[in-house]
Coordinates of C-alpha atoms and ligand atoms in Angstrom, one line a residue:
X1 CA -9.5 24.3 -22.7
X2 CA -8.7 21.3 -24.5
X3 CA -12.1 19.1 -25.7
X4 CA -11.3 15.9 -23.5
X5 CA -10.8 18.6 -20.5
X6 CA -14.3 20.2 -21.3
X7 CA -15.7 16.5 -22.0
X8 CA -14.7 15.7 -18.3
X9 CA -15.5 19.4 -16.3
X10 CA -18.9 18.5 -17.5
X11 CA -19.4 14.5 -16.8
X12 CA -16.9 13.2 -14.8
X13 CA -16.8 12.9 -11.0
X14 CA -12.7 12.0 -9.8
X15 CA -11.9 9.8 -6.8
X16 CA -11.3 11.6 -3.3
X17 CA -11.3 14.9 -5.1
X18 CA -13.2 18.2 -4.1
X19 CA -14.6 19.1 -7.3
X20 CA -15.3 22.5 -6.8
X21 CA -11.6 22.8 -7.1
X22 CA -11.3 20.6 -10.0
X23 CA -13.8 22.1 -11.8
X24 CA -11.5 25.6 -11.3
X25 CA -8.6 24.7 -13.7
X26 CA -7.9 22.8 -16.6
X27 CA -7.4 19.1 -15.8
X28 CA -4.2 17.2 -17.2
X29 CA -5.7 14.6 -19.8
X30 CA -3.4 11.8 -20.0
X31 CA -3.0 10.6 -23.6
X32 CA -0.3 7.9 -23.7
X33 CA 2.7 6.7 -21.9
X34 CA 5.7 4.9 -22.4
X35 CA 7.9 4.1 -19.7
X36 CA 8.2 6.3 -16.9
X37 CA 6.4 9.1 -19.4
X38 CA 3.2 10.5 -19.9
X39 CA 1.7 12.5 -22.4
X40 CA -1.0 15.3 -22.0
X41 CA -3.8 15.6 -24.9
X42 CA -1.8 19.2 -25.4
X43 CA 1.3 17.0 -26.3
X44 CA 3.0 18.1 -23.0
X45 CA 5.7 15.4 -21.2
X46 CA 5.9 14.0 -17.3
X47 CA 7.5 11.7 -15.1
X48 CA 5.1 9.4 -13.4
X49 CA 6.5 9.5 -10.0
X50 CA 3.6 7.4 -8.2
X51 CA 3.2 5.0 -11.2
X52 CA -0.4 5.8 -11.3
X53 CA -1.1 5.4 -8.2
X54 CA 0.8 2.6 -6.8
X55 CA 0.5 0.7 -9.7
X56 CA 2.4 0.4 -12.6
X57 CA 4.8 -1.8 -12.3
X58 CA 7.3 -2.1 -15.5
X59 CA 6.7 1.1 -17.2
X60 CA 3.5 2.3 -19.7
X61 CA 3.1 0.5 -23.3
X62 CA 5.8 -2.1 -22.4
X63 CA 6.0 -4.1 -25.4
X64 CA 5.8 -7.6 -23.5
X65 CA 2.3 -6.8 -21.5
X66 CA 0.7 -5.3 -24.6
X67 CA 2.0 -8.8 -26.5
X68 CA 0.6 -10.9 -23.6
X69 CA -2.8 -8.5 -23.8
X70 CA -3.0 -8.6 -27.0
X71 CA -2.5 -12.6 -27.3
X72 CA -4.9 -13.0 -25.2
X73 CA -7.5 -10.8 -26.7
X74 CA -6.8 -12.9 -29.9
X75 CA -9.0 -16.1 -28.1
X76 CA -10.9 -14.2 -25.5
X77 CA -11.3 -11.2 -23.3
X78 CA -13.7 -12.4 -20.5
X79 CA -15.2 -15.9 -19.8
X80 CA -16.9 -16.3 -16.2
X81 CA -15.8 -18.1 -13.2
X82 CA -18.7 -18.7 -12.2
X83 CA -19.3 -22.5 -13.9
X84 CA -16.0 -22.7 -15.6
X85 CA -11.8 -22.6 -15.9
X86 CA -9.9 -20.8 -18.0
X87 CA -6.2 -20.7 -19.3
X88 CA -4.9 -17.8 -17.9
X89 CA -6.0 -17.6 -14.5
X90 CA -5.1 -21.3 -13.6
X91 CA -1.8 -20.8 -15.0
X92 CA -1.3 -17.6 -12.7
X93 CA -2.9 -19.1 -9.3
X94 CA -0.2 -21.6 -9.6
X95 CA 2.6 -19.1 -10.3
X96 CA 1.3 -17.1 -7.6
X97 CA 2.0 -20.2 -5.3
X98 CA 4.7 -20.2 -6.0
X99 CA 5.9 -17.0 -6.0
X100 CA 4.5 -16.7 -2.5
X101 CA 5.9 -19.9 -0.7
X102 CA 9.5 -19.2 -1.4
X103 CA 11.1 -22.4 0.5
X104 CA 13.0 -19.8 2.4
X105 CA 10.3 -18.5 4.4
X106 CA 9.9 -21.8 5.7
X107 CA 13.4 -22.0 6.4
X108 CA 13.3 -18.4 8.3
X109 CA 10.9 -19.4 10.4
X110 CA 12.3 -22.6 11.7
X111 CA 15.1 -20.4 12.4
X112 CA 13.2 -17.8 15.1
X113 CA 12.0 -18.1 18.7
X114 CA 8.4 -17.3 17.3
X115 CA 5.3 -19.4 17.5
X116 CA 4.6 -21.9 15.6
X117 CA 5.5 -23.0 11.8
X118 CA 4.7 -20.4 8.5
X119 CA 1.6 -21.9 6.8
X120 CA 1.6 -22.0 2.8
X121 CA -0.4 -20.1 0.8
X122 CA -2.2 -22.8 -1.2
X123 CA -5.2 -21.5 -2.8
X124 CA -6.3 -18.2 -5.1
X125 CA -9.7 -16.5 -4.9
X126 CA -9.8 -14.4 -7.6
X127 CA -11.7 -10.3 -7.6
X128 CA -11.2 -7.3 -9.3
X129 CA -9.1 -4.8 -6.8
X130 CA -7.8 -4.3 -3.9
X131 CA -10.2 -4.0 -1.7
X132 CA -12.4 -7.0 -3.0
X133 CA -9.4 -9.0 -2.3
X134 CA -9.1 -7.6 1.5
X135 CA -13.2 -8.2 1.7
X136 CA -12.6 -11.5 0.9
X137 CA -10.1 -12.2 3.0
X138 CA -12.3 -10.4 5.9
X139 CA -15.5 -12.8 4.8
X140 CA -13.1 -15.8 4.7
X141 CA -11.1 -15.7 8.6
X142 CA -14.8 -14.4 10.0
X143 CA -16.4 -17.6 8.8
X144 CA -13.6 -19.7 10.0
X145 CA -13.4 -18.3 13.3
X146 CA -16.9 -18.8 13.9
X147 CA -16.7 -22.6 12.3
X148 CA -13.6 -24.0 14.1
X149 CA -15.7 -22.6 17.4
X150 CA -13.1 -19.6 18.2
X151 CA -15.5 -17.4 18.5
X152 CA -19.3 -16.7 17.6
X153 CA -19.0 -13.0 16.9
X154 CA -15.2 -12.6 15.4
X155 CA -13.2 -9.5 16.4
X156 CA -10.2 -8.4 14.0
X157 CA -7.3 -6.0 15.6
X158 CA -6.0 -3.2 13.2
X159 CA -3.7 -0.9 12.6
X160 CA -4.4 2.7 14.0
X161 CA -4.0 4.8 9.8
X162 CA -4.4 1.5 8.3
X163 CA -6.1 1.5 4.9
X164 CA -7.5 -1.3 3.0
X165 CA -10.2 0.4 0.5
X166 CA -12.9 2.0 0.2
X167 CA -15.8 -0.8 0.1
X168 CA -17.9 -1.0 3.3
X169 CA -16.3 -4.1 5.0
X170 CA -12.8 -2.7 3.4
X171 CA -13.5 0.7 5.1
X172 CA -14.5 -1.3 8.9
X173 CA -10.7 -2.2 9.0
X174 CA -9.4 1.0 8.5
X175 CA -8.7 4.1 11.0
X176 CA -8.3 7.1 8.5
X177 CA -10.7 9.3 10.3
X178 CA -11.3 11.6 7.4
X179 CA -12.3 9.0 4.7
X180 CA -14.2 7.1 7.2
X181 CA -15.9 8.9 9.9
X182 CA -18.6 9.5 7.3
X183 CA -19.4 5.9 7.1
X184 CA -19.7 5.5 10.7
X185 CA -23.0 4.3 10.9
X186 CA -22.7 1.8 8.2
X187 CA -19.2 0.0 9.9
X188 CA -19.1 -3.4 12.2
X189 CA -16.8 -2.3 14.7
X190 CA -12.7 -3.2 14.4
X191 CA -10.5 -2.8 17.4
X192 CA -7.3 -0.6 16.8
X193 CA -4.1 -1.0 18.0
X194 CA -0.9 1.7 17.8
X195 CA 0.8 1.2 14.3
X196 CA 4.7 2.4 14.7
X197 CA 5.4 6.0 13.5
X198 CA 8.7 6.6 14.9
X199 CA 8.7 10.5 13.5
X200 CA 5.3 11.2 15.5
X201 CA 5.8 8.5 18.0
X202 CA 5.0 9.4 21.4
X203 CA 7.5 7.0 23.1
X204 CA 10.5 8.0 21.0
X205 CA 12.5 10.5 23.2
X206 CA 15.1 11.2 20.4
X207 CA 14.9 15.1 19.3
X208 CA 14.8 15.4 15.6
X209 CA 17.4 15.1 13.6
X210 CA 18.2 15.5 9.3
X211 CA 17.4 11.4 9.0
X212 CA 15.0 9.0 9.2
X213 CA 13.2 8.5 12.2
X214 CA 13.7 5.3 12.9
X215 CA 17.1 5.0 12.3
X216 CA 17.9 7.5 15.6
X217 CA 14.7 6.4 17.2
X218 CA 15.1 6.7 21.2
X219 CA 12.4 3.9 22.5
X220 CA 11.8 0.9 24.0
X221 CA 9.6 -1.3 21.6
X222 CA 6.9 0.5 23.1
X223 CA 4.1 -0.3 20.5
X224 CA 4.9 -3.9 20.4
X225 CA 3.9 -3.7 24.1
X226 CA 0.8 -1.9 23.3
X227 CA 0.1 -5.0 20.8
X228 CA 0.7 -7.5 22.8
X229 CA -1.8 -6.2 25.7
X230 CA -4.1 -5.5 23.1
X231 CA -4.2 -9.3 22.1
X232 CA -4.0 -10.4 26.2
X233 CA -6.8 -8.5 27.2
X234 CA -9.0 -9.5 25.1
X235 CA -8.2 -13.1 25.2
X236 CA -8.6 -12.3 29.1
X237 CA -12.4 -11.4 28.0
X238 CA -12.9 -15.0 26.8
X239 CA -13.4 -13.9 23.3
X240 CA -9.7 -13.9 21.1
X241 CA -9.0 -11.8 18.5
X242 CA -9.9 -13.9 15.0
X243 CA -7.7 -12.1 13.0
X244 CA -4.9 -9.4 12.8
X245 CA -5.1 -7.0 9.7
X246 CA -1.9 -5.2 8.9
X247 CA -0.2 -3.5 5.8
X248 CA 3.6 -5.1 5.9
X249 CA 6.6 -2.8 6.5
X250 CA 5.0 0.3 5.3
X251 CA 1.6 1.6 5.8
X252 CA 0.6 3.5 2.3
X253 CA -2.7 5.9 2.7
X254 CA -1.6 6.8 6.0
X255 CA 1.4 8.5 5.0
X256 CA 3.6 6.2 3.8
X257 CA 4.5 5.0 7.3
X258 CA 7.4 2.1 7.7
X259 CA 8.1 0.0 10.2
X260 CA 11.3 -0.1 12.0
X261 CA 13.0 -3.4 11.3
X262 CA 11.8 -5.9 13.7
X263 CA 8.2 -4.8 14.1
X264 CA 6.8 -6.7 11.6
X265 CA 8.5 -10.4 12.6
X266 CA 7.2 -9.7 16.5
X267 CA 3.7 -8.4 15.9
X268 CA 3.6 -11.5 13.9
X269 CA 4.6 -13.8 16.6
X270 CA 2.4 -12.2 19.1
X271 CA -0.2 -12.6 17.1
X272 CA 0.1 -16.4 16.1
X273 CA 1.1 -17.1 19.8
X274 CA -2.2 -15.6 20.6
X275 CA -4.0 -18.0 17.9
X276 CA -5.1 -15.0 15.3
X277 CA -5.2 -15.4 11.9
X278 CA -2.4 -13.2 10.2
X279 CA -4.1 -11.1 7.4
X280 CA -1.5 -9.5 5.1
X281 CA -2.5 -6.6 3.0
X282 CA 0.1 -6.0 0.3
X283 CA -2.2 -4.5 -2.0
X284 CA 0.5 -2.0 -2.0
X285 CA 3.5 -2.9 -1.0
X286 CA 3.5 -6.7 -3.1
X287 CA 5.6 -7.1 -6.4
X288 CA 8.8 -6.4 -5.5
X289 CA 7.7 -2.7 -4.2
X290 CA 9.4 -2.5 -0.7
X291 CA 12.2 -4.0 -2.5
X292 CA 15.4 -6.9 -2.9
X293 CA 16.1 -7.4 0.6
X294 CA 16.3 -11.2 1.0
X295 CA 13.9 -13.5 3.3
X296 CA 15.0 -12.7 6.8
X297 CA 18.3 -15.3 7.3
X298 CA 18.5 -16.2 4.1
X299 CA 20.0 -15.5 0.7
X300 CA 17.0 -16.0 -1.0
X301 CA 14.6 -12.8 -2.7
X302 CA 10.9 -12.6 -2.6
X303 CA 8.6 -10.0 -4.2
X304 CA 6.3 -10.0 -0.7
X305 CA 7.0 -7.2 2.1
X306 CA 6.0 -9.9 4.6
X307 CA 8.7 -12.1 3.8
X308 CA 11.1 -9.7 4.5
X309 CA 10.8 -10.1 8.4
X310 CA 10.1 -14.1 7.7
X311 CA 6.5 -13.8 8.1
X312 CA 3.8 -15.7 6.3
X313 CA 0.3 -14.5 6.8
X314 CA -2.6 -16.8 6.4
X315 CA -4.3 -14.5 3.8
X316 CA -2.7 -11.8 1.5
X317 CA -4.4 -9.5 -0.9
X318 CA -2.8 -8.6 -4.1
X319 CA -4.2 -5.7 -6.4
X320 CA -2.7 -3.3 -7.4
X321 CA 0.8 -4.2 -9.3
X322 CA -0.7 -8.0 -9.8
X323 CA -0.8 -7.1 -13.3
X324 CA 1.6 -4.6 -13.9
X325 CA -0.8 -1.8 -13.5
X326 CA -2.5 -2.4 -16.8
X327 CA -5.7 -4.1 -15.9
X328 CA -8.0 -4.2 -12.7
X329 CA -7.4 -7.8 -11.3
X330 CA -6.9 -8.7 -7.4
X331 CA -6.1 -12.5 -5.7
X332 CA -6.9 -13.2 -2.1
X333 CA -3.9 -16.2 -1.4
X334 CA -5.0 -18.3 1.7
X335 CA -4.2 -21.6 3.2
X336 CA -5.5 -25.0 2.7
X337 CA -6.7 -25.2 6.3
X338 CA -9.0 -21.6 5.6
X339 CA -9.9 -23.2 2.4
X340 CA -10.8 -26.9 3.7
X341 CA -13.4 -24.8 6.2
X342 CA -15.6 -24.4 3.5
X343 CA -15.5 -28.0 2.3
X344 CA -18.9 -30.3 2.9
X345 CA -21.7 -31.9 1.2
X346 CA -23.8 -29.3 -1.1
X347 CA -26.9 -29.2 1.2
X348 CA -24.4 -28.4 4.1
X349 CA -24.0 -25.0 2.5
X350 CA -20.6 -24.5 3.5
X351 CA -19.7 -22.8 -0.1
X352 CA -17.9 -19.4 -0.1
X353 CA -21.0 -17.5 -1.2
X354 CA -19.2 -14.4 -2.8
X355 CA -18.2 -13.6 -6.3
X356 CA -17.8 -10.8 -9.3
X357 CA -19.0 -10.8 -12.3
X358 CA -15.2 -10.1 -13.4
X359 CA -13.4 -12.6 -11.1
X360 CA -10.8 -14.8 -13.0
X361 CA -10.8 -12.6 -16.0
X362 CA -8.8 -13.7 -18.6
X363 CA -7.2 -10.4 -19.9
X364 CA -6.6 -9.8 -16.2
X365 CA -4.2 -13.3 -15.8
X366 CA -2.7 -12.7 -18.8
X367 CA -1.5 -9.4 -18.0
X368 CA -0.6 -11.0 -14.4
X369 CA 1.8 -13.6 -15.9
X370 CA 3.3 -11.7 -18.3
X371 CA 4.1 -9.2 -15.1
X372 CA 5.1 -11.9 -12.5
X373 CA 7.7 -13.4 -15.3
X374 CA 9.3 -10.2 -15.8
X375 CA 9.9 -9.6 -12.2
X376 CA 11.5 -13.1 -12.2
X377 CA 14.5 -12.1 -14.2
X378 CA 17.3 -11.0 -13.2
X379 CA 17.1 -8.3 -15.2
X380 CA 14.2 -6.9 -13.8
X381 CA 15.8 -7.8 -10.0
X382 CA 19.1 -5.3 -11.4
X383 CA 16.6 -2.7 -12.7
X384 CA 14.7 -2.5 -9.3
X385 CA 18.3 -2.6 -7.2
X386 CA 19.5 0.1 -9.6
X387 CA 16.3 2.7 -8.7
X388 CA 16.5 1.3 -5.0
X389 CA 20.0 2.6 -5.0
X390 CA 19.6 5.9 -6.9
X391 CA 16.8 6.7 -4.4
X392 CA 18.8 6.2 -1.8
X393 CA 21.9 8.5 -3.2
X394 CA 19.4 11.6 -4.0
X395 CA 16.5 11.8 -1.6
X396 CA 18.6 13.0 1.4
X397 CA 19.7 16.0 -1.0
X398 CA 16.0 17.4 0.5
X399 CA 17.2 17.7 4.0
X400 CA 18.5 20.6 3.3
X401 CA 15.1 22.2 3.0
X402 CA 13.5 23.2 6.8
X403 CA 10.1 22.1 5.8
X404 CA 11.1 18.5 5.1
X405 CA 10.8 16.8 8.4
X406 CA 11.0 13.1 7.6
X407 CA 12.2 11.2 4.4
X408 CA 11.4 7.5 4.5
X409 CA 12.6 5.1 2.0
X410 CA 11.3 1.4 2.0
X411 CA 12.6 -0.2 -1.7
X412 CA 11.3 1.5 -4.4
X413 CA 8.8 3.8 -2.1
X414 CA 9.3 7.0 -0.4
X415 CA 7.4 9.1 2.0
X416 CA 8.4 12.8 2.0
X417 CA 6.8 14.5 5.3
X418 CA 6.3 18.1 5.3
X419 CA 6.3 20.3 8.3
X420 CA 6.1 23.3 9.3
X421 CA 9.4 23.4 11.0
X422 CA 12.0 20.6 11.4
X423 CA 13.3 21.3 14.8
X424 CA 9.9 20.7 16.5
X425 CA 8.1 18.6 14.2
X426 CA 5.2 20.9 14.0
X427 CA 2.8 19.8 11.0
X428 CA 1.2 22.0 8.7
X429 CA -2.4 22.8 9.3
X430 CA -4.0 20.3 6.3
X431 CA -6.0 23.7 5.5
X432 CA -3.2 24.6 4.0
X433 CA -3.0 22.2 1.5
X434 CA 1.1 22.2 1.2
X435 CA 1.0 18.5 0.0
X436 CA -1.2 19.6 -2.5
X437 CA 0.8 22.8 -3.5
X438 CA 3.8 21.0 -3.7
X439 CA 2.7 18.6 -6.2
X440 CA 1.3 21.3 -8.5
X441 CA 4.5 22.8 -8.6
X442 CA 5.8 19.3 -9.4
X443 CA 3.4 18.8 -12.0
X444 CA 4.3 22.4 -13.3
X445 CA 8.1 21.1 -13.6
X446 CA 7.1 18.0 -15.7
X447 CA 6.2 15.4 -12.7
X448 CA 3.3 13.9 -11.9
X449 CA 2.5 12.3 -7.9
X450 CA 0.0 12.8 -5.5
X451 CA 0.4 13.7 -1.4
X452 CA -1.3 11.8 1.3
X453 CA -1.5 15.0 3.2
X454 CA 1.4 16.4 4.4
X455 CA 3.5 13.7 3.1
X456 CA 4.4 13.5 -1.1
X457 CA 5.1 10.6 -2.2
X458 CA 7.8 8.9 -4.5
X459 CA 6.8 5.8 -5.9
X460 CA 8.4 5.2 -9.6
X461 CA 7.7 2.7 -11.5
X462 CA 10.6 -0.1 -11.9
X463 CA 11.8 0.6 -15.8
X464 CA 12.6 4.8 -14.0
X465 CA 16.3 5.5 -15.1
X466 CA 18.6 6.9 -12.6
X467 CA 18.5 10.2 -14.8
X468 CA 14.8 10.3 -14.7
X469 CA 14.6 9.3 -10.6
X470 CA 17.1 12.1 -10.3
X471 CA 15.0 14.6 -12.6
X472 CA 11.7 13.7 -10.0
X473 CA 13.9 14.3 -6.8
X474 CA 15.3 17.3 -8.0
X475 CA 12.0 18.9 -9.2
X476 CA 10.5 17.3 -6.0
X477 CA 13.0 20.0 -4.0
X478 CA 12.7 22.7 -6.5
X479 CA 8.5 22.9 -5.6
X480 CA 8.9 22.4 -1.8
X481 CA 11.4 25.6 -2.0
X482 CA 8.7 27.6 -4.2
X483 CA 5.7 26.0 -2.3
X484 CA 6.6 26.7 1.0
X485 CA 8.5 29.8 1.3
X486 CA 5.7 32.1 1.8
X487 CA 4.3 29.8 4.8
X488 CA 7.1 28.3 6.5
X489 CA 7.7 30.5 9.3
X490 CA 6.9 28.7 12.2
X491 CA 4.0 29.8 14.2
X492 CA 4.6 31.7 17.5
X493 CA 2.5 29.2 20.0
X494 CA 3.9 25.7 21.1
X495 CA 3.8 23.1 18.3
X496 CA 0.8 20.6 18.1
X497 CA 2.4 17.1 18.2
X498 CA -0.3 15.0 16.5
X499 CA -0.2 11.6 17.1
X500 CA -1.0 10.6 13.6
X501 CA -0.4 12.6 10.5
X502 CA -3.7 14.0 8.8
X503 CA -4.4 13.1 6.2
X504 CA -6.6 14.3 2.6
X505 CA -6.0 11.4 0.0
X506 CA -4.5 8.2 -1.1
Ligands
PLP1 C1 -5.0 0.9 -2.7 C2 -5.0 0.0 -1.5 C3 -6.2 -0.7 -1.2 C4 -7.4 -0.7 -2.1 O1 -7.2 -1.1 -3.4 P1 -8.3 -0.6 -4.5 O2 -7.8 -1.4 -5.7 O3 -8.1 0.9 -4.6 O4 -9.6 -1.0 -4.1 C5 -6.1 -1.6 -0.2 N1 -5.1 -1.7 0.6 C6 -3.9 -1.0 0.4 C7 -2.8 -1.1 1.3 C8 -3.9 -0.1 -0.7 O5 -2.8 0.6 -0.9

């Protein structure tokens, strides 16, 4: 076993992992990168197929982020927030403005039957990851609900699967039983509403077939119905809803769920006409991820899932790509009403009392700039169109294996679902561990990803070449063929329809 490897069997404890099964085999010590690549300390090559998890933008080592990095490291690595500006992070809040008002969503809006005008994003609270930024958020529309008079205790609706970290406020918004039953005890209580899954949806009457589900979907809007009784019985209780928490057009940790088109843009109007505050998570799916489609009615491009369906939230958490990948840095965007809530004299104590030790950091924003530019060209715009594309060409080359039931592309993300048997849908028993077999054999052929589950998932970073995304789809069908041919006979009682996909790890 290589040195690092021992180094780490004997000190280090991994994220959502079961270390007893770690601590069984030789652990692959990443060493450098470059591009899509990745190096092992034994010198061994991969493809990073989830850019590190869901967060590497442009590539490993790119030669523009180290310049900005190293720039900045050249005056200063870390000055606090607390008490003081710096350079770099009030040159990025104002190109995050920007980048998140495009005039078009204005103009998108104006153009529906929905409720009421999009707000602007005006103001940046700076923290270190994702789910900082969605705690802040939560902090910030809980305070304002209770200060414009809405409502003394504030109730957010969520999304049944929704995931927005791991912190304890973080984990209150989310419904994935298995990372947060434990935490029971500790949680203020969210209500849930039905999130669309057309695969495992139990209003969509249409038998399966080798595409994705909600392209042959058979249903009639039936969880937009469950969301908007959600909203009208509670208001009926005298007590609105403050806020509604949802990850845009694709839900990540829960399996890499997407919306059919239209979802987004109603849930959204429902939710305004019901006087909520609209809190976007796209920790995930932000920086051009879900990507180029233009602002709904427009011609116009925007690097936000939201603004795909014309929506713009009054709070939305950015993390993970906000810098590329390269450095932990998160921004919580919000309105200059949410903002002017917290205004008053001194000994009113209206301050936002929160803060990290980190927030604002300077390596952070320069990284974030350097990133945001990059996406702005239309270079990188062609690069992302290019991988969109190839995606789109080889993924359905897996339907021909039985024990893919579902492949769902949003941009540059796809969800690979796993099942025992395409015809009925019936899931592999997560005891099995397929998702997790299948991405050893991956790993085994030179790519690197991680399941949610059942479901592997295809996330490449933006600088992937169409040989490369071809190389990870191809190995991708090569381990489900090796992976599931000793356990894909489909079991003799009725299949199990489960509502929601179970799930083992982000
Ligand atoms: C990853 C993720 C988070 C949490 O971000 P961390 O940086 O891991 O704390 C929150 N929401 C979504 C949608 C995510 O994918």
């Amino acid at each position: 076993m290589h040195p690092l490897a021992k180094l780490d069997h004997r000190y280090v404890w991994h994220p959502f992992t079961q270390m007893r099964d770690w601590l069984k085999r030789e652990p692959i010590v990443i060493v450098e990168g470059k591009g899509a690549r990745l190096w092992d300390a034994h010198g061994r090559e991969y493809l990073d197929a989830n850019s590190s998890i869901w967060t590497n933008l442009h590539g490993h080592n790119h030669p523009k982020l180290n310049a900005a990095i190293c720039r900045q490291l050249g005056k200063i690595a870390h000055s606090s927030a607390l008490g003081f500006a710096n350079e770099p992070a009030s040159l990025l809040a104002e190109k995050l403005v920007a980048a998140a008002n495009p005039r078009a969503v204005q103009a998108a809006r104006m153009l529906s039957k929905g409720a009421g005008r999009n707000p602007s994003l005006r103001k940046v609270f700076f923290s270190d990851n994702g789910s900082t930024a969605m705690e802040v958020a939560l902090k910030l529309a809980y305070t304002v609900a209770r200060r414009t008079g809405r409502s003394s205790k504030p109730k957010f609706l969520t999304l049944e699967g929704g995931y927005h970290g791991d912190t304890v406020g973080a984990v209150a918004l989310g419904h994935i039983d298995l990372f947060h039953k434990a935490y029971a005890g500790l949680l203020f209580k969210t209500d849930q509403v039905m999130a669309p899954y057309c695969y495992r949806c139990p209003f969509n009457r249409a038998k399966p077939e080798r595409a994705d589900a909600r392209d042959y979907r058979k249903c009639n809007w039936e969880c937009v119905g469950k969301l908007e009784q959600k909203f009208a019985a509670q208001k009926k209780r005298g007590d609105p809803y403050a806020a509604f928490v949802f990850e845009p057009l694709m839900q990540g940790a829960a399996g890499m769920i997407p919306q059919p088109c239209g979802w987004l843009s109603r849930a959204a109007d429902i939710a305004r006409a019901h006087g909520a505050l609209l809190i976007a998570d796209e920790v995930m799916t932000g920086f051009g991820r879900t990507g180029l489609d233009a602002v709904r009615g427009t011609r116009a491009f925007s690097l936000f899932a939201c603004h795909h369906e014309g929506v713009q939230p009054d709070f939305m958490a950015l993390a993970k790509g906000l810098t590329g990948g390269y450095l932990p840095m998160a921004a919580t965007l919000t309105t200059r009403e949410v903002f002017d809530a917290f205004i008053g004299e001194y000994d009113e104590f209206k301050t936002f009392f929160h803060g990290h030790s980190f927030t604002g950091n300077q390596l952070g924003a320069a990284a974030g700039l350097a990133s945001l530019a990059m996406l702005q060209t239309g270079r990188s715009r062609h690069a992302r169109q290019r991988l969109e594309h190839t995606l789109k060409d080889e993924l359905p080359a897996l339907w021909r294996y039985p024990n893919v039931g579902d492949i769902r592309q949003v941009g540059l993300v796809a969800g690979i679902e796993l099942v025992r048997d395409w015809r009925t849908r019936e899931p592999f028993d997560l005891r099995e561990r397929v998702g997790i077999r299948v991405c050893e054999a991956l790993a085994r052929r030179g790519v690197l990803t991680r399941p949610v589950g059942n479901v592997v998932v295809l996330m490449p970073p933006y600088c992937t070449t169409p040989a490369e995304a071809r190389r990870m789809v191809a190995a991708l069908g090569e381990a489900i063929a090796v992976s599931t041919e000793r356990i894909s006979a489909p079991s003799p009682q009725r299949p199990r329809l489960l509502n929601q996909a179970t799930i083992s790890a982000p």
